[in-house]
mmCIF file of C-alpha atoms and ligand atoms in Angstrom:
data_model
loop_
_atom_site.group_PDB
_atom_site.id
_atom_site.type_symbol
_atom_site.label_atom_id
_atom_site.label_comp_id
_atom_site.label_asym_id
_atom_site.label_seq_id
_atom_site.Cartn_x
_atom_site.Cartn_y
_atom_site.Cartn_z
ATOM 1 C CA MET A 1 0.000 0.000 0.000
ATOM 2 C CA ARG A 2 1.283 3.461 -0.934
ATOM 3 C CA ASN A 3 2.323 5.912 1.742
ATOM 4 C CA PRO A 4 -0.481 8.570 2.090
ATOM 5 C CA GLN A 5 1.994 11.418 1.402
ATOM 6 C CA THR A 6 3.063 9.783 -1.866
ATOM 7 C CA ARG A 7 -0.572 9.264 -2.841
ATOM 8 C CA ILE A 8 -1.377 12.974 -2.244
ATOM 9 C CA LYS A 9 1.765 14.019 -4.094
ATOM 10 C CA ASP A 10 0.866 11.900 -7.117
ATOM 11 C CA PHE A 11 -2.677 13.253 -7.021
ATOM 12 C CA ILE A 12 -1.430 16.888 -7.030
ATOM 13 C CA LYS A 13 0.959 16.172 -9.905
ATOM 14 C CA ALA A 14 -1.763 14.538 -11.990
ATOM 15 C CA GLU A 15 -4.222 17.387 -11.327
ATOM 16 C CA ALA A 16 -1.605 20.059 -12.064
ATOM 17 C CA ASN A 17 -0.841 18.365 -15.371
ATOM 18 C CA ARG A 18 -4.533 18.135 -16.185
ATOM 19 C CA LEU A 19 -4.844 21.883 -15.502
ATOM 20 C CA GLY A 20 -2.114 22.614 -18.044
ATOM 21 C CA PHE A 21 0.904 23.199 -15.788
ATOM 22 C CA ASP A 22 4.135 22.090 -17.401
ATOM 23 C CA LEU A 23 6.302 21.636 -14.309
ATOM 24 C CA ILE A 24 5.405 20.727 -10.726
ATOM 25 C CA GLY A 25 7.771 20.484 -7.767
ATOM 26 C CA PHE A 26 7.530 20.293 -3.985
ATOM 27 C CA THR A 27 9.661 21.962 -1.360
ATOM 28 C CA ASN A 28 9.556 22.817 2.327
ATOM 29 C CA PRO A 29 9.202 26.298 3.859
ATOM 30 C CA SER A 30 12.802 26.693 5.077
ATOM 31 C CA PRO A 31 14.357 30.169 4.649
ATOM 32 C CA PRO A 32 15.407 30.947 1.051
ATOM 33 C CA GLN A 33 19.055 30.320 0.197
ATOM 34 C CA SER A 34 19.288 33.431 -1.970
ATOM 35 C CA PHE A 35 17.891 35.806 0.655
ATOM 36 C CA ALA A 36 21.337 37.372 1.282
ATOM 37 C CA ILE A 37 21.630 38.162 -2.448
ATOM 38 C CA PHE A 38 18.185 39.770 -2.364
ATOM 39 C CA GLU A 39 19.097 41.850 0.712
ATOM 40 C CA ASN A 40 22.306 43.001 -0.941
ATOM 41 C CA TRP A 41 20.355 43.874 -4.118
ATOM 42 C CA LEU A 42 18.041 46.068 -2.040
ATOM 43 C CA ALA A 43 20.957 47.631 -0.141
ATOM 44 C CA GLN A 44 22.570 48.601 -3.454
ATOM 45 C CA GLY A 45 19.315 50.279 -4.537
ATOM 46 C CA ARG A 46 18.993 47.972 -7.568
ATOM 47 C CA HIS A 47 15.217 47.796 -7.062
ATOM 48 C CA ALA A 48 14.952 51.360 -8.470
ATOM 49 C CA GLY A 49 11.442 52.771 -7.938
ATOM 50 C CA MET A 50 9.935 49.522 -6.585
ATOM 51 C CA ALA A 51 9.891 50.754 -2.972
ATOM 52 C CA TYR A 52 7.284 48.144 -2.026
ATOM 53 C CA LEU A 53 10.002 45.470 -2.300
ATOM 54 C CA ALA A 54 12.017 47.119 0.489
ATOM 55 C CA ARG A 55 9.145 47.536 2.957
ATOM 56 C CA PRO A 56 10.307 45.921 6.255
ATOM 57 C CA ASP A 57 7.236 43.671 6.536
ATOM 58 C CA ALA A 58 7.678 42.464 2.932
ATOM 59 C CA VAL A 59 11.397 41.803 3.479
ATOM 60 C CA GLU A 60 10.644 39.878 6.665
ATOM 61 C CA ARG A 61 8.068 37.721 4.893
ATOM 62 C CA ARG A 62 10.458 37.001 2.024
ATOM 63 C CA ALA A 63 12.932 35.685 4.606
ATOM 64 C CA ASN A 64 10.403 33.425 6.294
ATOM 65 C CA PRO A 65 7.589 31.634 4.389
ATOM 66 C CA GLN A 66 5.934 30.832 7.759
ATOM 67 C CA LEU A 67 4.864 34.476 7.873
ATOM 68 C CA ILE A 68 2.937 34.033 4.601
ATOM 69 C CA LEU A 69 0.933 31.067 5.890
ATOM 70 C CA PRO A 70 1.431 30.111 9.557
ATOM 71 C CA GLY A 71 1.830 26.367 9.854
ATOM 72 C CA VAL A 72 2.856 25.892 6.217
ATOM 73 C CA LYS A 73 4.577 22.536 5.714
ATOM 74 C CA THR A 74 4.767 22.247 1.926
ATOM 75 C CA ILE A 75 5.158 24.640 -0.976
ATOM 76 C CA VAL A 76 4.059 23.326 -4.370
ATOM 77 C CA VAL A 77 5.710 25.253 -7.198
ATOM 78 C CA VAL A 78 4.175 25.111 -10.679
ATOM 79 C CA ALA A 79 5.290 26.509 -14.030
ATOM 80 C CA LEU A 80 3.034 27.390 -16.952
ATOM 81 C CA ARG A 81 4.619 27.968 -20.341
ATOM 82 C CA TYR A 82 3.811 30.984 -22.489
ATOM 83 C CA PRO A 83 4.468 31.325 -26.241
ATOM 84 C CA ARG A 84 7.955 31.699 -27.635
ATOM 85 C CA PRO A 85 8.628 35.238 -28.952
ATOM 86 C CA GLN A 86 9.289 33.801 -32.428
ATOM 87 C CA ASP A 87 5.704 32.450 -32.533
ATOM 88 C CA ALA A 88 4.115 35.902 -32.832
ATOM 89 C CA PRO A 89 1.771 35.882 -35.824
ATOM 90 C CA ALA A 90 2.865 38.065 -38.732
ATOM 91 C CA PHE A 91 1.285 41.508 -38.617
ATOM 92 C CA PRO A 92 1.768 43.517 -41.795
ATOM 93 C CA ALA A 93 1.126 46.940 -40.262
ATOM 94 C CA GLN A 94 4.180 49.158 -39.811
ATOM 95 C CA PRO A 95 5.751 50.458 -37.678
ATOM 96 C CA THR A 96 5.349 47.618 -35.218
ATOM 97 C CA GLY A 97 6.293 47.530 -31.532
ATOM 98 C CA LYS A 98 7.118 44.571 -29.331
ATOM 99 C CA ILE A 99 5.412 43.256 -26.198
ATOM 100 C CA ALA A 100 7.094 40.592 -24.026
ATOM 101 C CA ALA A 101 5.653 37.190 -24.921
ATOM 102 C CA TYR A 102 4.283 36.445 -21.435
ATOM 103 C CA ALA A 103 1.864 39.363 -21.856
ATOM 104 C CA TRP A 104 0.260 38.319 -25.165
ATOM 105 C CA GLY A 105 -2.653 36.460 -23.632
ATOM 106 C CA GLU A 106 -4.852 36.579 -20.555
ATOM 107 C CA ASP A 107 -3.467 38.082 -17.374
ATOM 108 C CA TYR A 108 -1.576 35.268 -15.634
ATOM 109 C CA HIS A 109 -2.396 36.901 -12.278
ATOM 110 C CA GLN A 110 -5.896 35.570 -12.959
ATOM 111 C CA THR A 111 -5.180 32.407 -14.969
ATOM 112 C CA ILE A 112 -2.679 30.771 -12.577
ATOM 113 C CA PRO A 113 -4.649 31.417 -9.329
ATOM 114 C CA GLN A 114 -7.858 30.181 -10.996
ATOM 115 C CA ARG A 115 -6.168 26.924 -11.949
ATOM 116 C CA LEU A 116 -4.496 26.522 -8.556
ATOM 117 C CA SER A 117 -7.839 27.186 -6.823
ATOM 118 C CA GLU A 118 -9.340 24.373 -8.842
ATOM 119 C CA LEU A 119 -6.447 22.156 -7.773
ATOM 120 C CA VAL A 120 -7.124 23.015 -4.097
ATOM 121 C CA HIS A 121 -10.805 22.232 -4.571
ATOM 122 C CA ARG A 122 -9.987 18.793 -5.990
ATOM 123 C CA LEU A 123 -7.413 18.190 -3.231
ATOM 124 C CA ARG A 124 -9.984 18.922 -0.534
ATOM 125 C CA GLU A 125 -12.360 16.417 -2.116
ATOM 126 C CA GLU A 126 -9.588 13.852 -2.378
ATOM 127 C CA THR A 127 -8.092 14.135 1.122
ATOM 128 C CA GLN A 128 -11.258 14.829 3.122
ATOM 129 C CA THR A 129 -8.816 16.410 5.623
ATOM 130 C CA PRO A 130 -8.970 20.041 6.772
ATOM 131 C CA PHE A 131 -5.958 22.111 5.706
ATOM 132 C CA GLU A 132 -5.032 25.738 5.086
ATOM 133 C CA TRP A 133 -3.607 27.027 1.838
ATOM 134 C CA LYS A 134 -2.398 30.201 0.131
ATOM 135 C CA ILE A 135 -1.927 30.819 -3.580
ATOM 136 C CA LEU A 136 0.674 33.228 -4.959
ATOM 137 C CA THR A 137 1.879 34.160 -8.413
ATOM 138 C CA ASP A 138 4.162 37.142 -8.681
ATOM 139 C CA SER A 139 1.747 38.631 -6.180
ATOM 140 C CA GLY A 140 3.283 38.164 -2.755
ATOM 141 C CA PRO A 141 6.552 38.563 -0.886
ATOM 142 C CA VAL A 142 8.271 35.306 -1.814
ATOM 143 C CA LEU A 143 11.502 34.614 -3.677
ATOM 144 C CA GLU A 144 9.773 32.575 -6.387
ATOM 145 C CA ARG A 145 12.817 31.412 -8.317
ATOM 146 C CA ASP A 146 14.549 30.334 -5.121
ATOM 147 C CA LEU A 147 11.544 28.163 -4.240
ATOM 148 C CA ALA A 148 11.383 26.796 -7.793
ATOM 149 C CA GLN A 149 15.074 25.849 -7.742
ATOM 150 C CA ARG A 150 14.602 24.155 -4.386
ATOM 151 C CA ALA A 151 11.572 22.296 -5.724
ATOM 152 C CA GLY A 152 13.784 20.889 -8.508
ATOM 153 C CA LEU A 153 12.323 22.889 -11.429
ATOM 154 C CA GLY A 154 15.606 24.320 -12.738
ATOM 155 C CA TRP A 155 18.508 26.660 -12.032
ATOM 156 C CA ILE A 156 18.671 30.435 -11.836
ATOM 157 C CA GLY A 157 20.513 31.529 -14.990
ATOM 158 C CA LYS A 158 22.893 34.450 -15.356
ATOM 159 C CA ASN A 159 19.948 36.458 -16.747
ATOM 160 C CA GLY A 160 18.090 35.915 -13.442
ATOM 161 C CA CYS A 161 15.445 33.646 -15.025
ATOM 162 C CA LEU A 162 14.653 30.141 -13.865
ATOM 163 C CA ILE A 163 15.773 27.741 -16.617
ATOM 164 C CA ASN A 164 14.581 24.169 -16.977
ATOM 165 C CA PRO A 165 16.850 21.853 -18.982
ATOM 166 C CA ARG A 166 13.917 20.353 -20.932
ATOM 167 C CA LEU A 167 11.813 23.514 -21.481
ATOM 168 C CA GLY A 168 14.027 26.597 -21.383
ATOM 169 C CA SER A 169 12.684 29.629 -19.504
ATOM 170 C CA TYR A 170 9.509 30.829 -21.241
ATOM 171 C CA PHE A 171 7.202 30.056 -18.321
ATOM 172 C CA LEU A 172 5.484 31.747 -15.382
ATOM 173 C CA LEU A 173 5.664 30.479 -11.833
ATOM 174 C CA GLY A 174 2.945 29.982 -9.242
ATOM 175 C CA GLU A 175 3.078 28.721 -5.669
ATOM 176 C CA LEU A 176 0.620 26.837 -3.516
ATOM 177 C CA PHE A 177 1.393 26.947 0.218
ATOM 178 C CA LEU A 178 -0.158 24.040 2.127
ATOM 179 C CA THR A 179 -0.332 23.051 5.774
ATOM 180 C CA LEU A 180 -0.262 19.413 4.574
ATOM 181 C CA GLU A 181 3.042 17.582 4.920
ATOM 182 C CA ILE A 182 4.326 16.177 1.619
ATOM 183 C CA GLU A 183 7.809 14.856 0.943
ATOM 184 C CA PRO A 184 9.910 17.549 -0.809
ATOM 185 C CA ASP A 185 11.641 16.965 -4.161
ATOM 186 C CA GLN A 186 15.399 17.155 -4.594
ATOM 187 C CA PRO A 187 16.647 20.710 -5.269
ATOM 188 C CA PHE A 188 18.114 21.418 -8.710
ATOM 189 C CA GLU A 189 21.809 21.689 -7.881
ATOM 190 C CA THR A 190 23.616 22.058 -11.223
ATOM 191 C CA ASP A 191 24.347 25.299 -13.028
ATOM 192 C CA HIS A 192 24.113 24.767 -16.779
ATOM 193 C CA CYS A 193 25.127 28.303 -17.803
ATOM 194 C CA GLY A 194 28.788 27.280 -17.810
ATOM 195 C CA SER A 195 30.972 29.811 -19.607
ATOM 196 C CA CYS A 196 28.069 31.186 -21.703
ATOM 197 C CA GLN A 197 27.720 34.988 -21.618
ATOM 198 C CA ARG A 198 25.132 35.481 -24.369
ATOM 199 C CA CYS A 199 22.471 37.154 -22.245
ATOM 200 C CA ILE A 200 25.024 39.505 -20.659
ATOM 201 C CA GLN A 201 26.459 40.458 -24.034
ATOM 202 C CA SER A 202 23.053 40.921 -25.698
ATOM 203 C CA CYS A 203 21.327 43.042 -23.059
ATOM 204 C CA PRO A 204 20.848 46.448 -24.734
ATOM 205 C CA THR A 205 21.184 48.364 -21.456
ATOM 206 C CA HIS A 206 23.956 46.245 -19.866
ATOM 207 C CA CYS A 207 21.953 45.716 -16.699
ATOM 208 C CA ILE A 208 22.744 42.061 -15.899
ATOM 209 C CA LEU A 209 24.892 41.914 -12.757
ATOM 210 C CA PRO A 210 27.488 39.263 -11.854
ATOM 211 C CA ASP A 211 25.363 37.823 -8.995
ATOM 212 C CA ARG A 212 22.536 36.877 -11.442
ATOM 213 C CA THR A 213 20.381 39.837 -10.510
ATOM 214 C CA LEU A 214 19.450 42.849 -12.616
ATOM 215 C CA ASP A 215 19.975 46.540 -12.109
ATOM 216 C CA ALA A 216 16.226 47.202 -12.403
ATOM 217 C CA GLY A 217 16.663 50.916 -13.054
ATOM 218 C CA ARG A 218 18.319 50.060 -16.385
ATOM 219 C CA CYS A 219 16.255 46.996 -17.371
ATOM 220 C CA ILE A 220 13.752 47.588 -20.197
ATOM 221 C CA SER A 221 11.202 45.434 -18.379
ATOM 222 C CA TYR A 222 11.280 47.777 -15.396
ATOM 223 C CA LEU A 223 11.531 50.945 -17.484
ATOM 224 C CA THR A 224 8.441 50.073 -19.549
ATOM 225 C CA ILE A 225 6.270 48.512 -16.821
ATOM 226 C CA GLU A 226 6.972 49.362 -13.171
ATOM 227 C CA ASN A 227 8.597 52.733 -13.823
ATOM 228 C CA LYS A 228 5.938 55.392 -13.379
ATOM 229 C CA GLY A 229 8.002 58.383 -14.498
ATOM 230 C CA ALA A 230 10.111 59.348 -17.481
ATOM 231 C CA ILE A 231 12.409 56.848 -19.157
ATOM 232 C CA PRO A 232 15.950 58.223 -18.613
ATOM 233 C CA PRO A 233 16.980 59.983 -21.847
ATOM 234 C CA ASN A 234 20.267 58.064 -22.081
ATOM 235 C CA LEU A 235 18.365 54.736 -22.182
ATOM 236 C CA ARG A 236 15.547 55.641 -24.613
ATOM 237 C CA GLU A 237 17.395 54.609 -27.736
ATOM 238 C CA ALA A 238 18.337 51.248 -26.157
ATOM 239 C CA VAL A 239 14.649 50.566 -25.406
ATOM 240 C CA GLY A 240 14.220 50.155 -29.164
ATOM 241 C CA GLU A 241 10.705 49.083 -30.117
ATOM 242 C CA TRP A 242 9.798 47.384 -26.820
ATOM 243 C CA VAL A 243 6.545 48.875 -25.499
ATOM 244 C CA PHE A 244 5.937 46.452 -22.606
ATOM 245 C CA GLY A 245 8.727 44.295 -21.200
ATOM 246 C CA CYS A 246 11.664 42.778 -23.047
ATOM 247 C CA ASP A 247 12.531 39.198 -24.069
ATOM 248 C CA ILE A 248 16.057 39.663 -25.394
ATOM 249 C CA CYS A 249 18.039 37.942 -22.616
ATOM 250 C CA GLN A 250 15.759 34.907 -22.964
ATOM 251 C CA GLN A 251 15.665 34.919 -26.770
ATOM 252 C CA VAL A 252 19.431 34.531 -27.011
ATOM 253 C CA CYS A 253 19.650 31.801 -24.361
ATOM 254 C CA PRO A 254 20.742 28.483 -25.921
ATOM 255 C CA TRP A 255 18.363 26.598 -23.620
ATOM 256 C CA ASN A 256 15.408 28.407 -25.181
ATOM 257 C CA LEU A 257 16.811 28.159 -28.694
ATOM 258 C CA ARG A 258 17.126 24.380 -28.329
ATOM 259 C CA PHE A 259 14.318 23.319 -26.025
ATOM 260 C CA ALA A 260 11.457 25.855 -25.840
ATOM 261 C CA ARG A 261 8.345 24.510 -27.575
ATOM 262 C CA PRO A 262 5.310 26.324 -29.006
ATOM 263 C CA GLN A 263 2.464 26.829 -26.502
ATOM 264 C CA ASN A 264 -1.076 25.984 -27.637
ATOM 265 C CA ASP A 265 -2.915 26.821 -24.411
ATOM 266 C CA PRO A 266 -5.847 29.101 -25.447
ATOM 267 C CA ALA A 267 -5.155 31.389 -22.440
ATOM 268 C CA PHE A 268 -1.890 32.402 -24.093
ATOM 269 C CA TYR A 269 -3.048 32.528 -27.702
ATOM 270 C CA PRO A 270 -0.862 35.185 -29.334
ATOM 271 C CA ASN A 271 -3.311 37.772 -30.584
ATOM 272 C CA PRO A 272 -1.410 39.717 -33.320
ATOM 273 C CA GLU A 273 -2.823 42.998 -32.004
ATOM 274 C CA LEU A 274 -1.029 42.296 -28.713
ATOM 275 C CA SER A 275 2.069 40.472 -29.820
ATOM 276 C CA ARG A 276 2.926 42.949 -32.571
ATOM 277 C CA PRO A 277 1.230 46.249 -31.648
ATOM 278 C CA HIS A 278 0.728 48.747 -34.435
ATOM 279 C CA LEU A 279 2.469 51.826 -33.066
ATOM 280 C CA ILE A 280 0.502 54.395 -35.091
ATOM 281 C CA ARG A 281 -2.754 52.951 -33.802
ATOM 282 C CA GLU A 282 -1.547 52.564 -30.203
ATOM 283 C CA ILE A 283 -0.343 56.139 -29.816
ATOM 284 C CA ARG A 284 -3.885 57.313 -30.604
ATOM 285 C CA LEU A 285 -5.495 55.134 -27.891
ATOM 286 C CA SER A 286 -7.975 57.045 -25.740
ATOM 287 C CA PRO A 287 -8.325 56.114 -22.031
ATOM 288 C CA GLY A 288 -11.462 54.111 -22.905
ATOM 289 C CA GLY A 289 -9.745 52.466 -25.865
ATOM 290 C CA PHE A 290 -6.769 51.459 -23.713
ATOM 291 C CA ASN A 291 -9.008 49.915 -21.047
ATOM 292 C CA GLU A 292 -11.047 48.035 -23.598
ATOM 293 C CA LYS A 293 -8.004 46.657 -25.368
ATOM 294 C CA PHE A 294 -5.852 45.694 -22.386
ATOM 295 C CA ASN A 295 -8.284 45.166 -19.528
ATOM 296 C CA ASN A 296 -7.704 41.416 -19.101
ATOM 297 C CA THR A 297 -4.039 41.413 -20.049
ATOM 298 C CA PRO A 298 -0.860 42.135 -18.056
ATOM 299 C CA VAL A 299 -0.358 45.321 -20.150
ATOM 300 C CA LYS A 300 -2.924 47.174 -18.051
ATOM 301 C CA ARG A 301 -0.283 47.370 -15.291
ATOM 302 C CA ALA A 302 1.597 50.058 -17.231
ATOM 303 C CA LYS A 303 -1.589 52.163 -17.367
ATOM 304 C CA ARG A 304 -2.326 54.270 -20.442
ATOM 305 C CA ARG A 305 0.185 56.979 -19.588
ATOM 306 C CA GLY A 306 3.041 54.503 -19.131
ATOM 307 C CA PHE A 307 2.128 52.501 -22.213
ATOM 308 C CA LEU A 308 1.818 55.547 -24.474
ATOM 309 C CA ARG A 309 5.103 56.891 -23.069
ATOM 310 C CA ASN A 310 6.691 53.641 -24.288
ATOM 311 C CA VAL A 311 4.916 53.776 -27.652
ATOM 312 C CA ALA A 312 6.226 57.325 -28.180
ATOM 313 C CA VAL A 313 9.800 56.140 -27.549
ATOM 314 C CA ALA A 314 9.297 53.170 -29.891
ATOM 315 C CA LEU A 315 7.974 55.502 -32.621
ATOM 316 C CA GLY A 316 11.038 57.722 -32.233
ATOM 317 C CA ASN A 317 13.282 54.691 -32.601
ATOM 318 C CA ALA A 318 11.294 53.239 -35.513
ATOM 319 C CA GLY A 319 11.312 56.584 -37.397
ATOM 320 C CA GLY A 320 9.699 57.188 -40.804
ATOM 321 C CA ALA A 321 7.268 59.671 -42.322
ATOM 322 C CA ASP A 322 4.129 58.094 -40.814
ATOM 323 C CA ALA A 323 5.667 58.220 -37.344
ATOM 324 C CA LEU A 324 6.544 61.890 -37.806
ATOM 325 C CA LEU A 325 3.001 62.690 -38.884
ATOM 326 C CA VAL A 326 1.295 60.966 -35.958
ATOM 327 C CA LEU A 327 3.757 62.418 -33.419
ATOM 328 C CA GLY A 328 2.887 65.917 -34.668
ATOM 329 C CA GLU A 329 -0.814 65.150 -34.414
ATOM 330 C CA CYS A 330 -0.611 63.659 -30.891
ATOM 331 C CA ILE A 331 1.573 66.381 -29.442
ATOM 332 C CA ARG A 332 -1.369 68.754 -29.994
ATOM 333 C CA SER A 333 -4.073 66.450 -28.631
ATOM 334 C CA GLU A 334 -2.383 64.459 -25.838
ATOM 335 C CA SER A 335 -3.397 65.567 -22.317
ATOM 336 C CA GLU A 336 -0.734 63.660 -20.286
ATOM 337 C CA PRO A 337 2.488 65.697 -19.887
ATOM 338 C CA LEU A 338 4.525 62.491 -19.406
ATOM 339 C CA VAL A 339 3.390 61.227 -22.804
ATOM 340 C CA ARG A 340 3.914 64.639 -24.471
ATOM 341 C CA ALA A 341 7.480 64.751 -23.108
ATOM 342 C CA HIS A 342 8.258 61.430 -24.800
ATOM 343 C CA LEU A 343 6.503 62.472 -28.029
ATOM 344 C CA VAL A 344 8.863 65.450 -28.029
ATOM 345 C CA TRP A 345 11.868 63.168 -27.591
ATOM 346 C CA ALA A 346 10.636 60.982 -30.462
ATOM 347 C CA LEU A 347 10.373 64.021 -32.765
ATOM 348 C CA GLY A 348 13.901 65.052 -31.795
ATOM 349 C CA GLN A 349 15.106 61.519 -32.442
ATOM 350 C CA ILE A 350 13.637 61.416 -35.959
ATOM 351 C CA GLY A 351 14.686 64.983 -36.729
ATOM 352 C CA GLY A 352 14.386 66.940 -40.009
ATOM 353 C CA ASP A 353 12.657 70.233 -40.853
ATOM 354 C CA THR A 354 9.129 68.964 -40.111
ATOM 355 C CA ALA A 355 10.195 67.844 -36.633
ATOM 356 C CA VAL A 356 11.795 71.240 -35.918
ATOM 357 C CA GLU A 357 8.675 73.133 -37.068
ATOM 358 C CA THR A 358 6.423 70.891 -34.966
ATOM 359 C CA LEU A 359 8.590 71.384 -31.894
ATOM 360 C CA GLU A 360 8.746 75.157 -32.333
ATOM 361 C CA ARG A 361 4.945 75.337 -32.626
ATOM 362 C CA ALA A 362 4.566 73.127 -29.557
ATOM 363 C CA LEU A 363 6.898 75.390 -27.564
ATOM 364 C CA GLN A 364 4.582 78.343 -28.150
ATOM 365 C CA ILE A 365 1.618 76.668 -26.474
ATOM 366 C CA GLU A 366 3.195 74.254 -23.970
ATOM 367 C CA THR A 367 2.745 75.068 -20.265
ATOM 368 C CA ASP A 368 4.219 72.036 -18.487
ATOM 369 C CA PRO A 369 7.826 72.665 -17.319
ATOM 370 C CA LEU A 370 8.932 69.047 -17.930
ATOM 371 C CA VAL A 371 7.675 69.139 -21.517
ATOM 372 C CA ILE A 372 9.155 72.613 -22.139
ATOM 373 C CA ALA A 373 12.546 71.338 -20.970
ATOM 374 C CA GLU A 374 12.252 68.336 -23.321
ATOM 375 C CA ILE A 375 11.357 70.604 -26.261
ATOM 376 C CA ASN A 376 14.345 72.880 -25.624
ATOM 377 C CA LEU A 377 16.619 69.852 -25.348
ATOM 378 C CA ALA A 378 15.269 68.349 -28.579
ATOM 379 C CA LEU A 379 15.622 71.663 -30.477
ATOM 380 C CA GLN A 380 19.140 72.069 -29.169
ATOM 381 C CA LYS A 381 20.040 68.540 -30.253
ATOM 382 C CA LEU A 382 18.587 69.139 -33.717
ATOM 383 C CA SER A 383 20.378 72.465 -34.188
ATOM 384 C CA ILE A 384 23.692 70.812 -33.208
ATOM 385 C CA ARG A 385 22.949 68.013 -35.682
ATOM 386 C CA LYS A 386 22.248 70.664 -38.421
ATOM 387 C CA ASP A 387 25.487 72.538 -37.745
HETATM 388 FE FE1 SF4 B 1 18.410 43.302 -20.458
HETATM 389 FE FE2 SF4 B 1 15.994 43.115 -21.598
HETATM 390 FE FE3 SF4 B 1 16.913 41.132 -20.120
HETATM 391 FE FE4 SF4 B 1 16.245 43.469 -18.957
HETATM 392 S S1 SF4 B 1 14.848 42.038 -19.977
HETATM 393 S S2 SF4 B 1 18.020 42.221 -18.543
HETATM 394 S S3 SF4 B 1 16.876 44.893 -20.593
HETATM 395 S S4 SF4 B 1 17.793 41.889 -22.059
HETATM 396 FE FE1 SF4 B 2 22.959 31.180 -18.895
HETATM 397 FE FE2 SF4 B 2 23.835 31.635 -21.387
HETATM 398 FE FE3 SF4 B 2 21.233 31.402 -20.897
HETATM 399 FE FE4 SF4 B 2 22.568 33.548 -20.057
HETATM 400 S S1 SF4 B 2 22.220 32.963 -22.185
HETATM 401 S S2 SF4 B 2 21.061 32.387 -18.881
HETATM 402 S S3 SF4 B 2 24.528 32.643 -19.510
HETATM 403 S S4 SF4 B 2 22.794 29.806 -20.631
#
């Protein structure tokens, strides 16, 4: 007869597979091994504007999973794959921006908890034993990749992502804390990055640090999502055409190039409007239009002002006559100063007589000091370029 813990473990694995999860591992709630690295990362200010990460109560809970769910005995870690960036459907419209592949479908903050809740429901039926649980997915103070490594799912690569030797790294993580005792899996102990440096060499903003963390204030993912203010002028060109997140350090990883497979889960179906956003159309999005388009997707986190800020930068980097035309149109109609400031930068980036005329006209009517400073800077840059 099977040990009851093994029976429950097998049941959870089978249910997780049925619900579409690609990887499942079990670990215990001991303090995370990489907590010292996290603390050092905070002490160095690498979390940029994400002050919530440094709140004492959040730091304390990251150090001790018992504070997340008192009495927790087991943490089940699951991974759900999302599409590979190369699987974006072709979209003929130009100029086109880029959205990180994890954000092409439904919001995983809803999808993963819904599926884990169903798993809990089935587990309650199966065990007929009272237990407490807590579900997290990028939504609570836990060091997710540390737990995933301990649960045997993979190793933390030099790009900071969790990499599985059979699947690569295009997946999202979720955690189910349980007060049930289940035998933990073996941690994943090997580092398969070896002497590879591809992610470090390919990162456009050089923000990958030697301890496998990122300098968030320079990372395009942070700059286009969590960052609520202006994108630093010296990094705008490096942002390229990314308007929400960035996949580059995963795209170049040999483990993804060799092992990542297409994802056919309908929740992550790559809608071409999302995977390859049409920049001219996006920059004209009204508040209502933005909400309607992105309401159930991760992109809503950037809010309209952040998203359009990014689209403006992408238009400046993409260039072309159509971009110039729409930038001129939006600089007159856009009500958000943050967005106008980046439209100004984009005009300065494209340059030419039309850009100069548009900027000079804008200067006559602009009242926001941040935007006025951007216009003066752009005009100065263009006059230097002319000389
Ligand atoms: Fe660099 Fe982009 Fe990776 Fe951030 S997400 S570390 S910017 S390659
Ligand atoms: Fe590791 Fe190379 Fe992948 Fe970077 S690109 S995470 S160094 S294997």
